[in-house]
């Protein structure tokens, strides 16, 4: 998993509440177990028309937001079914951070396991960030995980809270496998001891 330290990038405003995982990545894209290639299916029912052409009105199709790294979204983002493909699709598109007032619990947890930082802010702070994001290609935000702050294009700062363990994992690029591998020496010692004491196993 890639480390998340400081992220600077364009923020796209998605002013929709209750965005569920089926909207993020529709069911027809769930056949794969690969984490790559899902970016094309991200918000596909909103991004594309019935004939397969792009919907120019959808925010991520607008020239200013095609390479957005941050998504500023309405309340209760990522609700619905437990679909790990949702953070996979966001990550494959290039989104590394999502800012909202609230998230679906399972989606929130899955983001951390896949290198995407979900940040909770107040409604007042979200409104300010929507204003910043509405500036198009000038909507550059800086997310500093170490300092736990979001810096806007005008120099304003918003502080955010994060669980210390999750912060440690994100800063060091540790998913569940990475955390286990940190204990590699202890695991090797345990296995050698077990083999010596119980060779029949």
mmCIF file of N, CA and C in Angstrom, residues 14-24 73-80 100 102:
data_model
loop_
_atom_site.group_PDB
_atom_site.id
_atom_site.type_symbol
_atom_site.label_atom_id
_atom_site.label_comp_id
_atom_site.label_asym_id
_atom_site.label_seq_id
_atom_site.Cartn_x
_atom_site.Cartn_y
_atom_site.Cartn_z
ATOM 1 N N UNK A 14 -18.671 16.866 -5.151
ATOM 2 C CA UNK A 14 -19.766 15.945 -5.470
ATOM 3 C C UNK A 14 -20.888 16.238 -4.474
ATOM 4 N N UNK A 15 -21.764 17.143 -4.852
ATOM 5 C CA UNK A 15 -22.791 17.637 -3.922
ATOM 6 C C UNK A 15 -24.024 16.741 -3.932
ATOM 7 N N UNK A 16 -23.805 15.496 -3.580
ATOM 8 C CA UNK A 16 -24.880 14.505 -3.516
ATOM 9 C C UNK A 16 -24.800 13.839 -2.150
ATOM 10 N N UNK A 17 -25.937 13.697 -1.478
ATOM 11 C CA UNK A 17 -25.945 12.998 -0.191
ATOM 12 C C UNK A 17 -26.300 11.528 -0.410
ATOM 13 N N UNK A 18 -25.920 10.707 0.565
ATOM 14 C CA UNK A 18 -26.235 9.270 0.542
ATOM 15 C C UNK A 18 -25.732 8.571 -0.720
ATOM 16 N N UNK A 19 -24.529 8.883 -1.132
ATOM 17 C CA UNK A 19 -23.921 8.173 -2.267
ATOM 18 C C UNK A 19 -23.590 6.767 -1.790
ATOM 19 N N UNK A 20 -24.251 5.771 -2.365
ATOM 20 C CA UNK A 20 -24.001 4.402 -1.892
ATOM 21 C C UNK A 20 -22.949 3.716 -2.759
ATOM 22 N N UNK A 21 -22.529 2.537 -2.305
ATOM 23 C CA UNK A 21 -21.448 1.835 -2.998
ATOM 24 C C UNK A 21 -21.878 1.371 -4.388
ATOM 25 N N UNK A 22 -23.172 1.166 -4.604
ATOM 26 C CA UNK A 22 -23.657 0.779 -5.930
ATOM 27 C C UNK A 22 -23.517 1.938 -6.914
ATOM 28 N N UNK A 23 -23.648 3.169 -6.428
ATOM 29 C CA UNK A 23 -23.431 4.330 -7.285
ATOM 30 C C UNK A 23 -21.933 4.493 -7.568
ATOM 31 N N UNK A 24 -21.109 4.247 -6.551
ATOM 32 C CA UNK A 24 -19.664 4.390 -6.724
ATOM 33 C C UNK A 24 -19.149 3.398 -7.761
ATOM 34 N N UNK A 73 -17.490 15.499 -0.736
ATOM 35 C CA UNK A 73 -18.780 14.847 -0.992
ATOM 36 C C UNK A 73 -19.815 15.158 0.084
ATOM 37 N N UNK A 74 -21.082 14.949 -0.289
ATOM 38 C CA UNK A 74 -22.188 15.168 0.634
ATOM 39 C C UNK A 74 -22.243 14.143 1.756
ATOM 40 N N UNK A 75 -23.181 14.348 2.684
ATOM 41 C CA UNK A 75 -23.297 13.495 3.872
ATOM 42 C C UNK A 75 -23.477 12.017 3.515
ATOM 43 N N UNK A 76 -22.988 11.172 4.415
ATOM 44 C CA UNK A 76 -23.226 9.727 4.358
ATOM 45 C C UNK A 76 -22.668 9.097 3.088
ATOM 46 N N UNK A 77 -21.438 9.436 2.767
ATOM 47 C CA UNK A 77 -20.795 8.908 1.562
ATOM 48 C C UNK A 77 -20.385 7.457 1.786
ATOM 49 N N UNK A 78 -20.638 6.607 0.785
ATOM 50 C CA UNK A 78 -20.221 5.209 0.866
ATOM 51 C C UNK A 78 -21.155 4.331 1.674
ATOM 52 N N UNK A 79 -22.415 4.726 1.789
ATOM 53 C CA UNK A 79 -23.374 3.900 2.514
ATOM 54 C C UNK A 79 -23.763 2.699 1.642
ATOM 55 N N UNK A 80 -24.552 1.809 2.182
ATOM 56 C CA UNK A 80 -25.010 0.663 1.395
ATOM 57 C C UNK A 80 -24.187 -0.580 1.645
ATOM 58 N N UNK A 100 -15.999 14.384 3.817
ATOM 59 C CA UNK A 100 -17.452 14.470 3.985
ATOM 60 C C UNK A 100 -17.754 14.656 5.469
ATOM 61 N N UNK A 102 -19.854 12.529 6.983
ATOM 62 C CA UNK A 102 -20.082 11.177 7.514
ATOM 63 C C UNK A 102 -19.913 10.158 6.395
#
